Every structure is written in structure tokens, then in C-alpha cells.
């Protein structure tokens, strides 16, 4: 399979082009073992995610009326331009883990699995900006692959604001430039927001524009994920002989 | 290490099969599973490789950074190994659970690379006592399917083969201070000679015989294993016994011979695959993780 052609000229941060569309190529990885997993590749960012389906949560933390969602975010030491010393356990990874947990607790129907634990492990293999969004998208596919009931897909995208224009899906260079960055996780069918986070200062008048750019990009991601999942289910049902 | 629960009957089945040189998946005692090797999978690194040996999935990234040579070896660069056991491999590796295994593997890698002949460290030196290249070899365990050490050593060799270190020149100006200049051409790189890099062959003792490339189930049946690090010429450079059980000195010699024999064949196939991949050039189709 040919690696998707990396966009040759991503509009620079001083371009006043229209919001760049997200161009992702996710692919649901057929499980080679029985563990549900998914691999998502955006140009220059790769992350893989796996959900656990064994019963080994701690009894003390079990909740009586719903499932406990446990997320761990880990990024490989060679994933970023500068070598990272610790793959997980540092502050940023813990914070990402908590954000992912918050996102998925909003989407997974936890009431259907009381006294259980759902583990979601996300591993970033290569990072070029938008890691939170890639993680959420990969984890959505993994949770779907595991057969865990969810309200809807969770699709995420980052957005920023430069020179009067809202930009969707920021790359590492654009994030490092220091402008405002917004991370949005959306449940596309209902338009509900599972997680919204923003750094740096942004004038309130521009917020709607940026939010709209992120939401539009998330819906584009949803189209791609939906198509991939349907194709995978179709292939699986053909194999089963239905 | 990821463990799998086996019943007594399954263990007996495996042990009896091995006695007859017939393993559960139909292999002989000295056969490897199908190995898939692909290099240059991560673009942020100086060199990378991914190896899939059955269900074992390893990703290695090599990053070359500028550093100062060690005091006792002022004319040489150095290699640093780090092994990360991802929680995706098995939930036991969540949080700090994988640290023990990671340290054990990293220490083994340090030992096998700790001799003069594996990698020419003097080629990594830029100016003695001041600047050298430090190669950070990071191993990521994506999935555990038995026989980790072999897969990791194959991946490390492939990643080092794929590593491209930029060529630098040291410029000295009038005051005597040195400046390091990077070549303008991004393709002007030095490549490491990995012919003498050893590979690890793990031999697991099951019953009276030993097997190469054990799966998780076979590892559960074996009490002791021997890790042998073998070069492409069939010379054993390093040896270590692992496992709770004990080994007879006779069996150790037999396993060593098997390890050397199997290691030579492994090196030959790996070299041919790496050269074939490189000859396809930058236009080759990359499968990456979507295959």
C-alpha cells in the first residue's frame, strides 16, 4: 500500500487561504490477534490504539452502576523531532490520559457494563501536531472494533487562528508558532461537544469562527471513519458468509 | 513478559510434539516463523525499522544526536538503548509495569554491543574529546507474541542499517574555537556498517530438546532458555541463560551449536532482504502499519 502522499505545500501560517480541510487517511486495522485495535495515519502523525477486553480491573475501584473507563496515553521517544526522554508517566501524558478519559466517558454507554473496566491504550508512533485529535479518532475506531456500545463516533480536530483566518488541523510547526489552539471532540450526529479545550488568548468575536472550522473538520473526519467502518464490516460479513 | 495460561494437557501436547520435531504450528525445532521486516517507517528518525515475527511486533527508531565522547573512550561515539514496553502489548505493561522487562532487554542490548567489532564507533567521532555522534536506539514493543529478544535484535540491526547520519565538518577559526558545519545536501550522509552487528537467537529447552523461536505457549512450557548472540560469521559473542529451571552443561553446548548454525542462516536472509529493500530505492511502496 502506498503511503498517502504528504501534502506537498501545506499553506504556511502567513497564508490567508481558506481553512485547510483535514486530510486524514485512517484505516481500521484488521485485528491480527483477538484484541481490538485500530491504527490511524494522518500525514506525518501516526497513532495506534488498543482497548483491553480482559477482566482484571481492581475491585476497589469498580463502580456499582457503570463501567470505569481507563485511558493511558504514551508517545514513543522517537515520535517527536526532539527525542523525548519518558514515553509515559510525565505530566503531559497523564493530562492527555485524563482528557481522553473525559472524552470517552461522554461517548461510551457505561451504564450497560456496571462493575467493569474498559481500558483504552493509545500509543503515538509519530507526532506532527494534532496528537490529541489523532488519539481520539484512533481510540474511537478501537472501541468500535471491540464492540463496546457508544452513543456516536467521537471525532476530533484541532484548530487555530492566524492573521484573521481560522485554520483546522494544525501541524507541529503551526502549533509551535504560539497562536491560540483549540482542541475539539465532537459527537457528529447530534453535534454535541465531548471535549473543548483552548490555549492562549483568543478574542471572543473570533471564537465562533474557530469553533466552526474545528467542527467542520471533525465532521469530515467522521465521513472518512464512517466509510472505513462500513467497509470493514462489509468485508467481515462477506468472510462470515452472510 | 506476557504470559498465557495453559492447561496440563496442552503442555503435554507441546512437549510430546517437540520430542518428535513437530511443533504445534507444523514447524521443525530449528525453524523461524515468517519474519516481516520493513525499514524507514518513521520519518522523524535517522533510521527506523519494524519487525513482525508471528504475533510479536517491534518498532525501533534511531536518532542521531551530537554529544561529547565518554571520558574513557575519547575517540569514539556511543550507542544508547532504551526499551519501552507499550501498554498496547499487554495490560500488564500499563504505567510502570513494563519497566522491568524493558530494563532487562536494554541491558542485554548493551552487553551484546559492548565489544569493539559490532559497530565501528570510531566512525561516529567528529573531533576527539569534544564532539561525537550519540545514537539513541529506542525500541518500542507493540505486541508480545513470544521470542522478544530475537525480534528486537533483528529490528535493531535493520534500523542501524537504515540509519543515515548527516556528514559534518569541523571548521577551526583563528581563535581556535571550533564550529561544526552541516552539509548542505540532505542526502549527504554516512551509513553505518552493520555486517558485524550480532543477532540474538533464543533457544528454549522443552523436554529433552530445544526449540528456536518459541511462541508464548511454548515459552510457558519451557523452564530454561539460552540467549546466544551470534554474528553473521557464526561466531557467538555473548551468552546468557534465562528462566527458572536449570540446564545441563551438555545441553548448553548443544544449544550453542544450534544457535550458531541458525544465527548464520538468519543473518544471511536478513542481509539479503535489507539489501533488496534498499535497492528498490526511495520509490518503493511502503506498507507501514496498514498491512
Coordinates of C-alpha atoms in Angstrom, one line a residue:
Chain A
X1 CA 0.0 0.0 0.0
X2 CA 1.4 3.4 -1.0
X3 CA 1.8 5.8 1.9
X4 CA -0.5 8.7 1.3
X5 CA 1.3 11.5 -0.5
X6 CA 2.2 14.0 2.2
X7 CA 0.7 17.3 1.2
X8 CA 3.5 19.0 -0.7
X9 CA 2.8 22.5 0.3
X10 CA 0.8 22.9 3.4
X11 CA -0.2 26.6 3.5
X12 CA 2.2 28.4 5.8
X13 CA 1.0 30.2 8.8
X14 CA 1.1 33.5 7.0
X15 CA -1.1 32.3 4.2
X16 CA -4.5 33.8 4.2
X17 CA -6.1 30.9 2.5
X18 CA -9.4 29.5 3.4
X19 CA -9.5 27.0 6.3
X20 CA -7.5 23.9 5.2
X21 CA -9.5 20.8 5.2
X22 CA -8.4 17.9 7.3
X23 CA -6.9 15.3 5.0
X24 CA -6.7 12.1 7.0
X25 CA -6.4 8.5 5.9
X26 CA -7.5 6.4 8.8
X27 CA -7.7 2.7 8.3
X28 CA -9.2 0.2 10.6
X29 CA -6.5 -2.3 11.2
X30 CA -7.8 -5.9 11.0
X31 CA -7.0 -7.4 14.3
X32 CA -4.2 -9.8 14.0
X33 CA -4.9 -11.1 17.5
X34 CA -8.2 -11.2 19.1
X35 CA -7.5 -7.8 20.7
X36 CA -9.5 -4.9 19.2
X37 CA -7.1 -2.3 17.8
X38 CA -7.0 0.4 15.3
X39 CA -4.3 2.3 13.5
X40 CA -4.8 5.8 12.3
X41 CA -2.4 7.6 9.9
X42 CA -2.6 11.3 9.1
X43 CA 0.2 12.7 7.1
X44 CA 3.2 12.6 9.4
X45 CA 1.2 11.7 12.5
X46 CA 0.6 8.1 13.4
X47 CA -1.1 6.7 16.4
X48 CA -2.4 3.3 17.3
X49 CA -4.9 2.5 20.0
X50 CA -6.0 -0.7 21.6
X51 CA -8.8 -1.5 24.0
X52 CA -8.5 -4.2 26.6
X53 CA -11.2 -6.8 26.9
X54 CA -9.9 -8.9 29.7
X55 CA -11.4 -8.9 33.2
X56 CA -8.7 -7.6 35.5
X57 CA -9.7 -4.3 37.0
X58 CA -9.3 -3.6 40.7
X59 CA -12.4 -4.4 42.7
X60 CA -11.9 -1.4 44.9
X61 CA -12.3 1.0 42.0
X62 CA -15.3 -0.7 40.4
X63 CA -18.3 1.5 40.1
X64 CA -21.7 -0.2 41.0
X65 CA -23.8 1.4 38.3
X66 CA -21.4 1.9 35.4
X67 CA -18.2 0.9 33.8
X68 CA -14.9 2.6 34.6
X69 CA -13.0 4.0 31.6
X70 CA -9.2 3.9 32.0
X71 CA -7.0 5.6 29.4
X72 CA -3.3 5.6 29.0
X73 CA -1.5 7.9 26.6
X74 CA 2.0 7.0 25.6
X75 CA 4.2 8.5 22.9
X76 CA 7.3 6.9 21.6
X77 CA 10.6 8.5 22.4
X78 CA 11.3 8.9 18.7
X79 CA 7.9 10.3 17.8
X80 CA 8.8 14.0 18.0
X81 CA 11.6 15.9 16.4
X82 CA 13.4 16.3 19.7
X83 CA 13.9 12.9 21.4
X84 CA 11.6 12.6 24.4
X85 CA 13.0 11.0 27.5
X86 CA 10.0 9.4 29.0
X87 CA 7.3 7.8 26.9
X88 CA 4.6 7.9 29.5
X89 CA 4.2 8.9 33.1
X90 CA 5.1 12.5 32.7
X91 CA 2.7 15.3 33.2
X92 CA 1.6 15.8 29.6
X93 CA 0.9 12.1 29.1
X94 CA -1.1 12.0 32.3
X95 CA -3.1 15.0 31.3
X96 CA -3.8 13.5 27.9
X97 CA -4.9 10.3 29.5
X98 CA -7.4 12.3 31.6
X99 CA -8.7 14.2 28.6
X100 CA -9.2 11.0 26.7
X101 CA -11.0 9.5 29.6
X102 CA -13.3 12.5 29.9
X103 CA -14.0 12.3 26.1
X104 CA -14.8 8.7 26.1
X105 CA -16.9 8.7 29.3
X106 CA -19.1 11.1 27.5
X107 CA -19.5 8.8 24.5
X108 CA -19.4 5.2 25.8
X109 CA -22.7 3.9 27.2
X110 CA -21.1 3.0 30.5
X111 CA -24.4 2.1 32.2
X112 CA -24.6 -1.1 30.2
X113 CA -21.5 -2.5 31.8
X114 CA -21.6 -1.9 35.6
X115 CA -18.7 -3.0 37.8
X116 CA -16.4 -3.4 34.8
X117 CA -13.4 -1.6 33.5
X118 CA -12.7 -0.5 29.9
X119 CA -9.0 0.1 29.2
X120 CA -8.0 2.3 26.2
X121 CA -4.3 2.4 25.5
X122 CA -3.1 4.9 22.9
X123 CA 0.4 4.8 21.5
X124 CA 1.7 7.7 19.4
X125 CA 4.3 6.5 16.9
X126 CA 5.0 9.7 15.1
X127 CA 3.8 13.2 16.1
X128 CA 3.4 16.2 13.9
X129 CA 0.8 18.2 15.7
X130 CA -2.8 17.3 16.4
X131 CA -1.9 14.4 18.6
X132 CA -5.0 14.7 20.8
X133 CA -7.2 14.6 17.8
X134 CA -5.4 11.6 16.2
X135 CA -5.6 9.7 19.5
X136 CA -9.4 10.3 19.9
X137 CA -10.0 9.2 16.3
X138 CA -7.9 6.1 16.7
X139 CA -9.5 5.3 20.0
X140 CA -13.0 5.6 18.6
X141 CA -12.1 3.0 16.0
X142 CA -10.6 0.7 18.6
X143 CA -13.7 1.0 20.8
X144 CA -15.9 0.3 17.9
X145 CA -13.7 -2.7 16.9
X146 CA -14.1 -4.0 20.5
X147 CA -17.9 -3.9 20.2
X148 CA -18.3 -1.5 23.1
X149 CA -21.6 0.4 22.7
X150 CA -21.1 4.1 22.1
X151 CA -23.6 6.9 21.6
X152 CA -21.9 8.0 18.4
X153 CA -18.5 8.3 16.8
X154 CA -16.2 10.7 18.6
X155 CA -14.3 12.8 16.0
X156 CA -11.8 15.3 17.0
X157 CA -9.8 18.0 15.3
X158 CA -7.6 20.9 16.3
X159 CA -7.9 24.4 15.1
X160 CA -6.1 27.7 15.4
X161 CA -6.4 31.3 14.4
X162 CA -3.7 33.2 12.5
X163 CA -4.0 36.6 10.7
X164 CA -7.7 36.7 10.8
X165 CA -8.2 33.2 9.5
X166 CA -9.3 30.1 11.3
X167 CA -7.0 27.1 10.5
X168 CA -8.1 23.5 11.0
X169 CA -5.8 20.6 11.9
X170 CA -2.6 22.4 12.9
X171 CA 0.8 20.8 12.2
X172 CA 3.6 20.9 14.7
X173 CA 5.2 24.0 13.1
X174 CA 1.9 25.9 13.3
X175 CA 1.4 24.8 17.0
X176 CA 4.9 25.9 17.9
X177 CA 4.3 29.3 16.4
X178 CA 2.4 30.2 19.6
X179 CA -1.0 31.2 18.4
X180 CA -4.3 30.2 20.0
X181 CA -5.1 26.5 19.7
X182 CA -8.4 24.8 20.1
X183 CA -9.0 21.1 20.5
X184 CA -12.5 19.9 19.9
X185 CA -14.0 16.4 20.2
X186 CA -17.4 16.2 18.7
X187 CA -20.2 13.6 18.5
X188 CA -21.2 14.4 14.9
X189 CA -24.7 13.1 14.7
X190 CA -26.0 15.3 17.5
X191 CA -23.4 18.0 17.3
X192 CA -22.7 17.6 21.0
X193 CA -19.2 18.5 22.2
X194 CA -17.4 15.9 24.3
X195 CA -14.3 18.0 24.9
X196 CA -13.3 21.5 24.2
X197 CA -10.0 23.0 25.2
X198 CA -8.2 26.1 24.2
X199 CA -4.8 27.6 24.9
X200 CA -3.5 31.1 24.6
X201 CA -5.7 34.2 24.1
X202 CA -8.4 34.5 21.5
X203 CA -10.8 37.3 21.1
X204 CA -14.4 36.2 21.9
X205 CA -15.5 37.5 18.5
X206 CA -13.3 35.0 16.7
X207 CA -14.2 32.0 18.9
X208 CA -17.2 31.1 16.8
X209 CA -15.3 31.1 13.6
X210 CA -12.6 28.8 15.0
X211 CA -15.1 26.5 16.6
X212 CA -16.9 26.3 13.3
X213 CA -13.7 25.4 11.5
X214 CA -12.9 22.7 14.0
X215 CA -16.4 21.3 13.9
X216 CA -16.4 21.2 10.1
X217 CA -13.1 19.4 10.1
X218 CA -14.4 16.9 12.7
X219 CA -17.4 16.2 10.5
X220 CA -15.1 15.5 7.6
X221 CA -13.2 13.1 9.8
X222 CA -16.5 11.4 10.7
X223 CA -17.2 10.9 7.0
X224 CA -13.9 9.1 6.5
X225 CA -14.2 7.0 9.7
X226 CA -17.8 6.0 8.9
X227 CA -16.8 4.9 5.4
X228 CA -13.9 2.8 6.7
X229 CA -16.0 1.2 9.4
X230 CA -18.8 0.3 7.0
X231 CA -16.3 -1.2 4.5
X232 CA -14.7 -3.2 7.3
X233 CA -18.0 -4.6 8.5
X234 CA -18.9 -5.4 4.9
X235 CA -15.7 -7.3 4.4
X236 CA -16.1 -9.1 7.7
X237 CA -19.6 -10.1 6.9
X238 CA -18.6 -11.4 3.4
X239 CA -15.9 -13.5 5.1
X240 CA -18.5 -14.9 7.5
X241 CA -20.7 -15.8 4.6
X242 CA -23.7 -13.7 5.5
Chain B
X1 CA 6.7 -10.9 30.0
X2 CA 3.2 -11.5 28.7
X3 CA 2.1 -14.9 30.0
X4 CA -0.5 -17.2 28.7
X5 CA -2.4 -19.8 30.7
X6 CA -2.0 -23.3 29.5
X7 CA -3.6 -26.4 30.8
X8 CA -1.6 -29.5 31.6
X9 CA -2.9 -31.4 28.6
X10 CA -1.8 -28.6 26.3
X11 CA 1.7 -28.6 27.8
X12 CA 2.0 -32.3 27.4
X13 CA 0.9 -32.0 23.8
X14 CA 3.5 -29.4 23.1
X15 CA 6.3 -31.3 24.8
X16 CA 5.5 -34.5 23.1
X17 CA 5.3 -32.8 19.7
X18 CA 8.7 -31.2 20.2
X19 CA 10.2 -34.6 21.0
X20 CA 9.1 -35.7 17.5
X21 CA 10.5 -32.4 15.9
X22 CA 6.9 -31.3 15.2
X23 CA 5.7 -28.1 16.8
X24 CA 2.1 -27.0 17.1
X25 CA 2.2 -24.9 14.0
X26 CA 4.0 -27.5 12.0
X27 CA 7.5 -26.1 12.2
X28 CA 10.6 -28.0 13.0
X29 CA 12.7 -27.3 16.1
X30 CA 15.0 -25.0 14.2
X31 CA 12.6 -23.1 12.0
X32 CA 11.7 -19.5 12.5
X33 CA 8.2 -18.1 11.9
X34 CA 7.6 -15.8 9.0
X35 CA 9.5 -12.6 9.6
X36 CA 8.4 -9.3 8.1
X37 CA 11.0 -6.5 8.1
X38 CA 10.4 -3.0 6.9
X39 CA 12.7 -0.1 7.3
X40 CA 12.2 3.7 7.2
X41 CA 8.7 3.6 8.7
X42 CA 9.1 6.7 10.9
X43 CA 10.2 9.8 9.2
X44 CA 11.2 11.8 12.3
X45 CA 14.1 9.5 12.9
X46 CA 17.6 9.0 11.4
X47 CA 16.7 5.3 10.9
X48 CA 13.8 3.1 11.8
X49 CA 12.7 -0.5 11.3
X50 CA 9.6 -2.5 12.1
X51 CA 9.8 -6.3 12.5
X52 CA 6.8 -8.7 12.8
X53 CA 7.7 -12.2 13.9
X54 CA 4.4 -14.0 14.1
X55 CA 2.4 -12.0 16.7
X56 CA 5.5 -10.2 18.0
X57 CA 5.6 -6.6 16.7
X58 CA 8.6 -4.4 17.3
X59 CA 9.3 -0.9 16.2
X60 CA 12.8 0.6 16.5
X61 CA 13.8 4.2 15.9
X62 CA 17.3 5.5 15.9
X63 CA 18.0 9.2 16.5
X64 CA 21.5 10.6 15.9
X65 CA 22.4 13.5 18.2
X66 CA 25.5 15.4 18.8
X67 CA 27.2 14.7 22.1
X68 CA 30.5 14.6 23.9
X69 CA 32.6 11.4 23.9
X70 CA 32.8 9.3 27.1
X71 CA 35.9 10.1 29.1
X72 CA 37.4 6.6 28.8
X73 CA 36.8 6.5 25.0
X74 CA 37.7 9.9 23.7
X75 CA 37.9 8.8 20.0
X76 CA 34.5 7.1 19.8
X77 CA 30.9 7.8 19.6
X78 CA 28.4 5.7 21.5
X79 CA 25.0 4.0 21.4
X80 CA 22.3 4.3 24.0
X81 CA 19.5 1.8 24.2
X82 CA 16.0 2.4 25.6
X83 CA 13.2 -0.2 25.5
X84 CA 9.6 0.9 26.0
X85 CA 7.0 -1.9 26.6
X86 CA 3.8 -0.3 25.4
X87 CA 0.6 -1.0 27.2
X88 CA -0.9 -1.9 23.9
X89 CA 1.1 -5.1 24.0
X90 CA -0.5 -6.4 27.2
X91 CA -2.3 -4.6 30.0
X92 CA 0.4 -5.8 32.5
X93 CA 2.6 -3.1 30.9
X94 CA 0.4 -0.3 32.0
X95 CA 2.1 2.5 33.9
X96 CA 5.4 1.2 35.2
X97 CA 4.6 -2.5 34.7
X98 CA 6.8 -2.8 31.6
X99 CA 9.8 -1.1 33.2
X100 CA 11.4 -4.4 34.5
X101 CA 11.2 -6.1 31.2
X102 CA 12.4 -3.0 29.4
X103 CA 15.4 -2.6 31.6
X104 CA 16.3 -6.3 31.1
X105 CA 16.2 -6.1 27.4
X106 CA 18.1 -2.8 27.3
X107 CA 20.8 -4.3 29.5
X108 CA 21.1 -7.3 27.2
X109 CA 21.4 -5.0 24.2
X110 CA 24.2 -3.0 25.9
X111 CA 26.0 -6.2 26.6
X112 CA 25.9 -7.5 23.0
X113 CA 27.0 -4.2 21.6
X114 CA 29.8 -3.8 24.2
X115 CA 32.6 -5.1 22.0
X116 CA 34.8 -3.4 19.5
X117 CA 33.7 -5.3 16.5
X118 CA 29.9 -4.9 16.5
X119 CA 29.7 -1.3 15.3
X120 CA 32.6 0.9 14.3
X121 CA 32.3 3.6 17.0
X122 CA 35.3 5.5 15.8
X123 CA 33.4 6.5 12.6
X124 CA 31.0 8.3 14.9
X125 CA 33.6 10.5 16.3
X126 CA 33.7 14.1 15.0
X127 CA 36.5 15.6 16.9
X128 CA 38.3 13.7 19.7
X129 CA 37.3 14.5 23.2
X130 CA 34.9 17.2 22.1
X131 CA 32.2 16.1 19.7
X132 CA 30.8 12.8 18.6
X133 CA 27.6 11.3 17.4
X134 CA 25.4 9.6 20.0
X135 CA 23.0 7.1 18.5
X136 CA 19.8 6.7 20.6
X137 CA 18.3 3.4 19.7
X138 CA 14.7 3.3 21.0
X139 CA 12.8 0.1 20.9
X140 CA 9.0 0.0 21.2
X141 CA 7.3 -3.3 21.9
X142 CA 3.9 -3.1 20.2
X143 CA 2.8 -6.7 20.7
X144 CA 4.2 -9.7 22.6
X145 CA 3.9 -13.0 20.8
X146 CA 6.9 -14.8 22.2
X147 CA 10.6 -14.6 21.3
X148 CA 11.1 -10.9 22.0
X149 CA 14.9 -10.9 22.1
X150 CA 15.3 -12.3 18.6
X151 CA 12.8 -9.9 17.1
X152 CA 14.3 -6.9 18.9
X153 CA 17.8 -7.7 17.8
X154 CA 16.7 -8.2 14.1
X155 CA 14.9 -4.8 14.3
X156 CA 17.9 -3.1 15.9
X157 CA 20.1 -4.4 13.1
X158 CA 17.7 -3.3 10.4
X159 CA 17.3 0.1 12.0
X160 CA 21.0 0.6 12.2
X161 CA 21.3 -0.4 8.6
X162 CA 18.7 2.2 7.7
X163 CA 20.4 5.0 9.8
X164 CA 21.7 7.9 7.9
X165 CA 23.9 10.2 9.8
X166 CA 24.5 13.7 8.3
X167 CA 28.0 14.4 7.3
X168 CA 29.6 17.2 9.3
X169 CA 32.8 19.2 9.0
X170 CA 34.7 20.8 11.8
X171 CA 35.9 24.3 11.0
X172 CA 38.5 25.9 13.1
X173 CA 38.8 29.6 13.0
X174 CA 41.7 31.9 14.1
X175 CA 40.9 31.9 17.8
X176 CA 41.0 28.2 17.8
X177 CA 37.3 27.7 18.6
X178 CA 35.7 25.0 16.6
X179 CA 32.5 25.3 14.6
X180 CA 30.5 22.4 13.3
X181 CA 29.1 22.7 9.8
X182 CA 26.4 20.5 8.5
X183 CA 26.5 19.6 4.9
X184 CA 24.0 21.5 2.7
X185 CA 22.9 18.4 0.8
X186 CA 20.3 16.5 3.0
X187 CA 21.3 13.2 1.2
X188 CA 24.9 13.5 2.0
X189 CA 25.1 11.0 4.9
X190 CA 27.2 8.4 6.3
X191 CA 25.9 4.9 6.6
X192 CA 26.9 2.5 9.4
X193 CA 28.5 -0.8 8.6
X194 CA 26.2 -3.4 10.2
X195 CA 27.9 -6.5 8.9
X196 CA 29.3 -7.4 12.3
X197 CA 26.2 -6.5 14.3
X198 CA 25.1 -9.6 16.1
X199 CA 21.6 -11.1 16.4
X200 CA 20.2 -12.9 19.4
X201 CA 19.0 -16.4 19.0
X202 CA 16.9 -17.7 21.8
X203 CA 16.8 -21.4 22.4
X204 CA 14.1 -22.7 24.7
X205 CA 14.6 -26.1 26.4
X206 CA 11.3 -28.0 26.1
X207 CA 11.5 -31.6 27.5
X208 CA 14.8 -33.0 26.2
X209 CA 15.1 -31.0 23.1
X210 CA 15.4 -27.2 22.4
X211 CA 13.5 -25.1 20.0
X212 CA 14.3 -21.8 18.2
X213 CA 11.7 -19.0 18.0
X214 CA 9.3 -20.2 20.7
X215 CA 5.7 -18.9 20.8
X216 CA 4.1 -17.7 24.0
X217 CA 2.7 -21.2 24.5
X218 CA 6.0 -22.9 24.0
X219 CA 7.7 -20.4 26.4
X220 CA 5.2 -21.4 29.0
X221 CA 6.2 -25.0 28.7
X222 CA 9.9 -24.4 28.9
X223 CA 11.8 -24.0 32.1
X224 CA 15.0 -22.5 30.9
X225 CA 16.3 -20.8 27.8
X226 CA 19.7 -19.8 26.4
X227 CA 20.2 -16.4 24.7
X228 CA 23.1 -16.5 22.3
X229 CA 24.3 -13.5 20.4
X230 CA 25.7 -14.6 17.0
X231 CA 27.4 -12.6 14.3
X232 CA 27.0 -13.2 10.6
X233 CA 30.1 -15.3 10.5
X234 CA 28.6 -17.7 13.1
X235 CA 30.7 -16.5 16.0
X236 CA 29.0 -16.5 19.3
X237 CA 29.8 -13.2 21.1
X238 CA 27.6 -13.3 24.2
X239 CA 25.6 -15.9 26.0
X240 CA 23.0 -15.8 28.8
X241 CA 20.8 -18.3 30.5
X242 CA 17.3 -17.1 31.5
X243 CA 14.5 -18.9 33.2
X244 CA 13.7 -20.5 36.5
X245 CA 14.9 -24.0 35.6
X246 CA 18.5 -25.4 35.4
X247 CA 20.4 -26.6 32.3
X248 CA 22.8 -29.4 31.9
X249 CA 26.3 -28.4 30.6
X250 CA 25.8 -30.9 27.7
X251 CA 22.6 -29.2 26.6
X252 CA 24.3 -25.8 26.8
X253 CA 26.9 -26.9 24.3
X254 CA 24.3 -28.4 22.0
X255 CA 22.2 -25.3 22.2
X256 CA 25.2 -23.1 21.5
X257 CA 26.0 -25.1 18.3
X258 CA 22.4 -24.9 17.2
X259 CA 22.3 -21.2 17.9
X260 CA 25.4 -20.6 15.8
X261 CA 24.1 -22.6 12.9
X262 CA 20.7 -20.9 13.0
X263 CA 22.2 -17.5 13.5
X264 CA 24.3 -17.7 10.4
X265 CA 21.2 -18.5 8.3
X266 CA 19.2 -15.7 9.9
X267 CA 21.9 -13.2 9.2
X268 CA 22.2 -14.3 5.6
X269 CA 18.5 -13.9 5.0
X270 CA 18.3 -10.6 6.8
X271 CA 21.2 -9.1 4.8
X272 CA 19.6 -10.2 1.5
X273 CA 16.3 -8.7 2.5
X274 CA 17.8 -5.4 3.7
X275 CA 19.9 -5.0 0.5
X276 CA 16.9 -5.9 -1.7
X277 CA 14.8 -3.3 0.1
X278 CA 17.5 -0.6 -0.2
X279 CA 17.9 -1.4 -3.9
X280 CA 14.3 -0.6 -4.5
X281 CA 15.2 3.0 -3.7
X282 CA 13.1 5.8 -2.4
X283 CA 10.2 5.0 -4.8
X284 CA 9.4 1.7 -3.1
X285 CA 5.9 1.1 -1.8
X286 CA 5.8 1.5 1.9
X287 CA 3.3 -0.7 3.8
X288 CA 4.0 0.7 7.2
X289 CA 1.3 -0.3 9.6
X290 CA -1.6 -0.7 7.2
X291 CA -0.7 -4.2 6.1

